[in-house]
JSON list of C-alpha atoms in Angstrom, two decimals:
[
{"chain": "Z", "resi": 28, "resn": "MET", "atom": "CA", "xyz": [-0.05, 0.18, -0.24]},
{"chain": "Z", "resi": 29, "resn": "GLY", "atom": "CA", "xyz": [3.34, 1.98, -0.49]},
{"chain": "Z", "resi": 30, "resn": "VAL", "atom": "CA", "xyz": [3.91, 2.92, 3.71]},
{"chain": "Z", "resi": 31, "resn": "PRO", "atom": "CA", "xyz": [6.82, 3.34, 4.72]},
{"chain": "Z", "resi": 32, "resn": "SER", "atom": "CA", "xyz": [6.26, 2.68, 7.80]},
{"chain": "Z", "resi": 33, "resn": "TYR", "atom": "CA", "xyz": [3.93, 2.15, 10.84]},
{"chain": "Z", "resi": 34, "resn": "THR", "atom": "CA", "xyz": [3.90, 1.30, 14.65]},
{"chain": "Z", "resi": 35, "resn": "PRO", "atom": "CA", "xyz": [3.37, -2.26, 14.97]},
{"chain": "Z", "resi": 36, "resn": "SER", "atom": "CA", "xyz": [0.72, -1.64, 17.26]},
{"chain": "Z", "resi": 37, "resn": "VAL", "atom": "CA", "xyz": [-1.53, -0.42, 14.60]},
{"chain": "Z", "resi": 38, "resn": "VAL", "atom": "CA", "xyz": [-1.21, -4.26, 13.18]},
{"chain": "Z", "resi": 39, "resn": "HIS", "atom": "CA", "xyz": [-2.67, -5.65, 15.49]},
{"chain": "Z", "resi": 40, "resn": "LEU", "atom": "CA", "xyz": [-5.53, -3.01, 15.42]},
{"chain": "Z", "resi": 41, "resn": "LEU", "atom": "CA", "xyz": [-6.44, -3.63, 12.64]},
{"chain": "Z", "resi": 42, "resn": "LEU", "atom": "CA", "xyz": [-6.47, -7.11, 12.76]},
{"chain": "Z", "resi": 43, "resn": "GLU", "atom": "CA", "xyz": [-8.32, -6.77, 15.93]},
{"chain": "Z", "resi": 44, "resn": "THR", "atom": "CA", "xyz": [-10.88, -4.67, 13.84]},
{"chain": "Z", "resi": 45, "resn": "LEU", "atom": "CA", "xyz": [-11.40, -7.36, 11.38]},
{"chain": "Z", "resi": 46, "resn": "HIS", "atom": "CA", "xyz": [-12.12, -10.02, 13.53]},
{"chain": "Z", "resi": 47, "resn": "ALA", "atom": "CA", "xyz": [-14.86, -8.25, 15.43]},
{"chain": "Z", "resi": 48, "resn": "HIS", "atom": "CA", "xyz": [-16.14, -7.43, 12.06]},
{"chain": "Z", "resi": 49, "resn": "VAL", "atom": "CA", "xyz": [-15.96, -10.87, 10.19]},
{"chain": "Z", "resi": 50, "resn": "ALA", "atom": "CA", "xyz": [-17.24, -11.91, 13.29]},
{"chain": "Z", "resi": 51, "resn": "GLU", "atom": "CA", "xyz": [-20.59, -9.89, 13.64]},
{"chain": "Z", "resi": 52, "resn": "THR", "atom": "CA", "xyz": [-21.08, -11.08, 9.59]},
{"chain": "Z", "resi": 53, "resn": "LEU", "atom": "CA", "xyz": [-20.96, -14.06, 10.41]},
{"chain": "Z", "resi": 54, "resn": "ALA", "atom": "CA", "xyz": [-22.23, -13.60, 13.36]},
{"chain": "Z", "resi": 55, "resn": "ASP", "atom": "CA", "xyz": [-25.85, -12.34, 11.08]},
{"chain": "Z", "resi": 56, "resn": "ALA", "atom": "CA", "xyz": [-24.88, -14.34, 8.54]},
{"chain": "Z", "resi": 57, "resn": "ARG", "atom": "CA", "xyz": [-26.02, -17.75, 10.52]},
{"chain": "Z", "resi": 58, "resn": "VAL", "atom": "CA", "xyz": [-29.33, -15.74, 11.65]},
{"chain": "Z", "resi": 59, "resn": "TYR", "atom": "CA", "xyz": [-30.48, -15.99, 8.19]},
{"chain": "Z", "resi": 60, "resn": "ALA", "atom": "CA", "xyz": [-29.21, -19.29, 7.70]},
{"chain": "Z", "resi": 61, "resn": "ASP", "atom": "CA", "xyz": [-31.55, -20.34, 10.46]},
{"chain": "Z", "resi": 62, "resn": "HIS", "atom": "CA", "xyz": [-34.23, -18.44, 8.84]},
{"chain": "Z", "resi": 63, "resn": "ALA", "atom": "CA", "xyz": [-34.74, -19.78, 6.15]},
{"chain": "Z", "resi": 64, "resn": "ASP", "atom": "CA", "xyz": [-34.39, -23.28, 8.44]},
{"chain": "Z", "resi": 65, "resn": "LYS", "atom": "CA", "xyz": [-30.85, -24.34, 6.99]},
{"chain": "Z", "resi": 66, "resn": "ALA", "atom": "CA", "xyz": [-27.92, -26.52, 8.60]},
{"chain": "Z", "resi": 67, "resn": "GLN", "atom": "CA", "xyz": [-24.52, -24.41, 7.09]},
{"chain": "Z", "resi": 68, "resn": "VAL", "atom": "CA", "xyz": [-24.43, -20.41, 6.64]},
{"chain": "Z", "resi": 69, "resn": "ASP", "atom": "CA", "xyz": [-23.96, -20.74, 2.57]},
{"chain": "Z", "resi": 70, "resn": "ALA", "atom": "CA", "xyz": [-22.66, -17.78, 1.06]},
{"chain": "Z", "resi": 71, "resn": "ASP", "atom": "CA", "xyz": [-25.83, -16.14, -0.01]},
{"chain": "Z", "resi": 72, "resn": "ASP", "atom": "CA", "xyz": [-26.24, -15.62, 3.58]},
{"chain": "Z", "resi": 73, "resn": "VAL", "atom": "CA", "xyz": [-23.06, -13.84, 3.90]},
{"chain": "Z", "resi": 74, "resn": "ARG", "atom": "CA", "xyz": [-23.94, -11.86, 0.80]},
{"chain": "Z", "resi": 75, "resn": "ILE", "atom": "CA", "xyz": [-27.31, -11.12, 2.49]},
{"chain": "Z", "resi": 76, "resn": "ALA", "atom": "CA", "xyz": [-25.42, -10.29, 6.14]},
{"chain": "Z", "resi": 77, "resn": "LEU", "atom": "CA", "xyz": [-22.85, -7.93, 3.72]},
{"chain": "Z", "resi": 78, "resn": "THR", "atom": "CA", "xyz": [-25.67, -5.40, 2.15]},
{"chain": "Z", "resi": 79, "resn": "ALA", "atom": "CA", "xyz": [-28.04, -5.88, 5.03]},
{"chain": "Z", "resi": 80, "resn": "ARG", "atom": "CA", "xyz": [-25.00, -4.48, 7.60]},
{"chain": "Z", "resi": 81, "resn": "GLU", "atom": "CA", "xyz": [-23.37, -2.37, 4.32]},
{"chain": "Z", "resi": 82, "resn": "ALA", "atom": "CA", "xyz": [-26.60, -0.30, 4.36]},
{"chain": "Z", "resi": 83, "resn": "GLY", "atom": "CA", "xyz": [-26.79, 0.66, 7.86]},
{"chain": "Z", "resi": 84, "resn": "THR", "atom": "CA", "xyz": [-23.12, 1.13, 8.36]},
{"chain": "Z", "resi": 85, "resn": "PHE", "atom": "CA", "xyz": [-22.03, 2.62, 4.51]},
{"chain": "Z", "resi": 86, "resn": "THR", "atom": "CA", "xyz": [-24.51, 6.82, 3.65]},
{"chain": "Z", "resi": 87, "resn": "ALA", "atom": "CA", "xyz": [-23.19, 8.35, 0.80]},
{"chain": "Z", "resi": 88, "resn": "PRO", "atom": "CA", "xyz": [-23.22, 12.08, 0.99]},
{"chain": "Z", "resi": 89, "resn": "PRO", "atom": "CA", "xyz": [-25.49, 14.13, -0.50]},
{"chain": "Z", "resi": 90, "resn": "PRO", "atom": "CA", "xyz": [-24.47, 15.44, -4.48]},
{"chain": "Z", "resi": 91, "resn": "ARG", "atom": "CA", "xyz": [-22.68, 18.73, -4.59]},
{"chain": "Z", "resi": 92, "resn": "ASP", "atom": "CA", "xyz": [-25.23, 20.78, -5.81]},
{"chain": "Z", "resi": 93, "resn": "VAL", "atom": "CA", "xyz": [-27.94, 19.93, -2.76]},
{"chain": "Z", "resi": 94, "resn": "LEU", "atom": "CA", "xyz": [-24.15, 21.36, -1.39]},
{"chain": "Z", "resi": 95, "resn": "LEU", "atom": "CA", "xyz": [-23.42, 24.05, -2.49]},
{"chain": "Z", "resi": 96, "resn": "GLN", "atom": "CA", "xyz": [-27.24, 25.06, -2.57]},
{"chain": "Z", "resi": 97, "resn": "ILE", "atom": "CA", "xyz": [-27.79, 24.49, 1.67]},
{"chain": "Z", "resi": 98, "resn": "ALA", "atom": "CA", "xyz": [-24.19, 26.89, 1.99]},
{"chain": "Z", "resi": 99, "resn": "ARG", "atom": "CA", "xyz": [-25.94, 29.56, -0.32]},
{"chain": "Z", "resi": 100, "resn": "GLU", "atom": "CA", "xyz": [-28.77, 29.74, 1.35]},
{"chain": "Z", "resi": 101, "resn": "ARG", "atom": "CA", "xyz": [-27.03, 29.34, 5.40]},
{"chain": "Z", "resi": 102, "resn": "ASN", "atom": "CA", "xyz": [-24.75, 32.27, 4.02]},
{"chain": "Z", "resi": 103, "resn": "ALA", "atom": "CA", "xyz": [-27.27, 34.37, 3.06]},
{"chain": "Z", "resi": 104, "resn": "VAL", "atom": "CA", "xyz": [-27.83, 35.35, 6.15]},
{"chain": "Z", "resi": 105, "resn": "PRO", "atom": "CA", "xyz": [-25.71, 37.71, 7.54]},
{"chain": "Z", "resi": 106, "resn": "LEU", "atom": "CA", "xyz": [-23.97, 37.53, 10.91]},
{"chain": "Z", "resi": 107, "resn": "PRO", "atom": "CA", "xyz": [-24.54, 39.59, 14.08]},
{"chain": "Z", "resi": 108, "resn": "PRO", "atom": "CA", "xyz": [-21.96, 42.32, 14.53]},
{"chain": "Z", "resi": 109, "resn": "VAL", "atom": "CA", "xyz": [-19.75, 41.38, 17.14]},
{"chain": "Z", "resi": 110, "resn": "ALA", "atom": "CA", "xyz": [-19.29, 44.35, 20.35]},
{"chain": "Z", "resi": 111, "resn": "PHE", "atom": "CA", "xyz": [-16.23, 45.24, 20.66]},
{"chain": "Z", "resi": 112, "resn": "HIS", "atom": "CA", "xyz": [-15.41, 45.08, 24.42]},
{"chain": "Z", "resi": 113, "resn": "ALA", "atom": "CA", "xyz": [-11.72, 45.16, 26.23]},
{"chain": "Z", "resi": 114, "resn": "GLY", "atom": "CA", "xyz": [-10.91, 42.00, 28.44]},
{"chain": "Z", "resi": 115, "resn": "ILE", "atom": "CA", "xyz": [-12.15, 38.75, 27.88]},
{"chain": "Z", "resi": 116, "resn": "GLN", "atom": "CA", "xyz": [-15.96, 38.29, 26.13]},
{"chain": "Z", "resi": 117, "resn": "LEU", "atom": "CA", "xyz": [-17.49, 35.24, 28.39]},
{"chain": "Z", "resi": 118, "resn": "PRO", "atom": "CA", "xyz": [-21.19, 34.32, 27.89]},
{"chain": "Z", "resi": 119, "resn": "PRO", "atom": "CA", "xyz": [-23.92, 34.75, 30.31]},
{"chain": "Z", "resi": 120, "resn": "GLN", "atom": "CA", "xyz": [-23.48, 33.12, 33.41]},
{"chain": "Z", "resi": 121, "resn": "GLU", "atom": "CA", "xyz": [-25.72, 30.42, 33.16]},
{"chain": "Z", "resi": 122, "resn": "PHE", "atom": "CA", "xyz": [-23.71, 28.88, 30.16]},
{"chain": "Z", "resi": 123, "resn": "GLN", "atom": "CA", "xyz": [-20.99, 29.42, 32.47]},
{"chain": "Z", "resi": 124, "resn": "LEU", "atom": "CA", "xyz": [-18.94, 26.37, 34.13]},
{"chain": "Z", "resi": 125, "resn": "THR", "atom": "CA", "xyz": [-16.70, 28.92, 36.46]},
{"chain": "Z", "resi": 126, "resn": "ALA", "atom": "CA", "xyz": [-19.88, 29.40, 38.90]},
{"chain": "Z", "resi": 127, "resn": "PRO", "atom": "CA", "xyz": [-20.09, 27.16, 42.13]},
{"chain": "Z", "resi": 128, "resn": "ASN", "atom": "CA", "xyz": [-23.38, 24.64, 41.72]},
{"chain": "Z", "resi": 129, "resn": "TYR", "atom": "CA", "xyz": [-23.22, 22.82, 44.32]},
{"chain": "Z", "resi": 130, "resn": "ASN", "atom": "CA", "xyz": [-24.00, 23.91, 47.81]},
{"chain": "Z", "resi": 131, "resn": "ILE", "atom": "CA", "xyz": [-21.77, 22.56, 51.33]},
{"chain": "Z", "resi": 132, "resn": "ALA", "atom": "CA", "xyz": [-24.07, 21.41, 54.55]},
{"chain": "Z", "resi": 133, "resn": "LEU", "atom": "CA", "xyz": [-22.13, 22.56, 57.25]},
{"chain": "Z", "resi": 134, "resn": "PRO", "atom": "CA", "xyz": [-22.43, 21.96, 61.19]},
{"chain": "Z", "resi": 135, "resn": "ALA", "atom": "CA", "xyz": [-23.99, 23.95, 63.07]},
{"chain": "Z", "resi": 136, "resn": "ARG", "atom": "CA", "xyz": [-21.50, 24.40, 65.52]},
{"chain": "Z", "resi": 137, "resn": "THR", "atom": "CA", "xyz": [-18.50, 24.73, 61.87]},
{"chain": "Z", "resi": 138, "resn": "ALA", "atom": "CA", "xyz": [-21.91, 27.89, 60.51]},
{"chain": "Z", "resi": 139, "resn": "ARG", "atom": "CA", "xyz": [-21.85, 29.51, 63.60]},
{"chain": "Z", "resi": 140, "resn": "VAL", "atom": "CA", "xyz": [-18.54, 30.75, 64.40]},
{"chain": "Z", "resi": 141, "resn": "ARG", "atom": "CA", "xyz": [-17.41, 31.39, 60.56]},
{"chain": "Z", "resi": 142, "resn": "ALA", "atom": "CA", "xyz": [-21.15, 33.70, 61.07]},
{"chain": "Z", "resi": 143, "resn": "GLY", "atom": "CA", "xyz": [-19.01, 35.75, 63.83]},
{"chain": "Z", "resi": 144, "resn": "LEU", "atom": "CA", "xyz": [-21.92, 34.24, 66.48]},
{"chain": "Z", "resi": 145, "resn": "GLY", "atom": "CA", "xyz": [-19.61, 32.23, 68.56]},
{"chain": "Z", "resi": 146, "resn": "PRO", "atom": "CA", "xyz": [-19.95, 28.70, 69.45]},
{"chain": "Z", "resi": 147, "resn": "VAL", "atom": "CA", "xyz": [-23.39, 26.68, 70.02]},
{"chain": "Z", "resi": 148, "resn": "PRO", "atom": "CA", "xyz": [-25.07, 27.78, 73.54]},
{"chain": "Z", "resi": 149, "resn": "GLU", "atom": "CA", "xyz": [-25.08, 24.26, 74.48]},
{"chain": "Z", "resi": 150, "resn": "GLU", "atom": "CA", "xyz": [-21.18, 23.89, 73.89]},
{"chain": "Z", "resi": 151, "resn": "ARG", "atom": "CA", "xyz": [-20.85, 27.22, 75.71]},
{"chain": "Z", "resi": 152, "resn": "ALA", "atom": "CA", "xyz": [-22.82, 25.73, 79.62]},
{"chain": "Z", "resi": 153, "resn": "ALA", "atom": "CA", "xyz": [-20.59, 22.32, 78.86]},
{"chain": "Z", "resi": 154, "resn": "ALA", "atom": "CA", "xyz": [-16.82, 24.53, 78.55]},
{"chain": "Z", "resi": 155, "resn": "ALA", "atom": "CA", "xyz": [-17.29, 27.31, 81.14]},
{"chain": "Z", "resi": 156, "resn": "PRO", "atom": "CA", "xyz": [-15.48, 26.52, 84.76]},
{"chain": "Z", "resi": 157, "resn": "PRO", "atom": "CA", "xyz": [-17.94, 25.04, 87.39]},
{"chain": "Z", "resi": 158, "resn": "ALA", "atom": "CA", "xyz": [-20.10, 28.37, 89.64]},
{"chain": "Z", "resi": 159, "resn": "GLY", "atom": "CA", "xyz": [-18.63, 28.59, 92.51]},
{"chain": "Z", "resi": 160, "resn": "GLY", "atom": "CA", "xyz": [-15.19, 27.08, 92.61]},
{"chain": "Z", "resi": 161, "resn": "THR", "atom": "CA", "xyz": [-12.53, 26.16, 89.96]},
{"chain": "Z", "resi": 162, "resn": "ALA", "atom": "CA", "xyz": [-12.12, 22.38, 89.24]}
]
């Protein structure tokens, strides 16, 4: 094929792909042979399996004239003008992936300390020294 050099793993990849394609095609041919109540798969079953697989896998591109007509219609609509803004132009906030999309549930003590309210009242009472003496 005129390929001067290749990675050895390419051969294994091609063999694996070819094996999978042949195995799937022969499995389909076996289904067609079973449907026709045949004991063995013959060339007609393989031909039908290949035709069915090719019909679902490969499609012809639209003709060049059709593509040119679609391109003319699409290109007839001018693009909106781009407004110049200094700095980086970002999409609207709802389309950005930089905004936090989660909430962290903090224990009551941590939330009160972060809010500057001090510890929870039950903890304050437990941490206070006993009245009337030292411990």
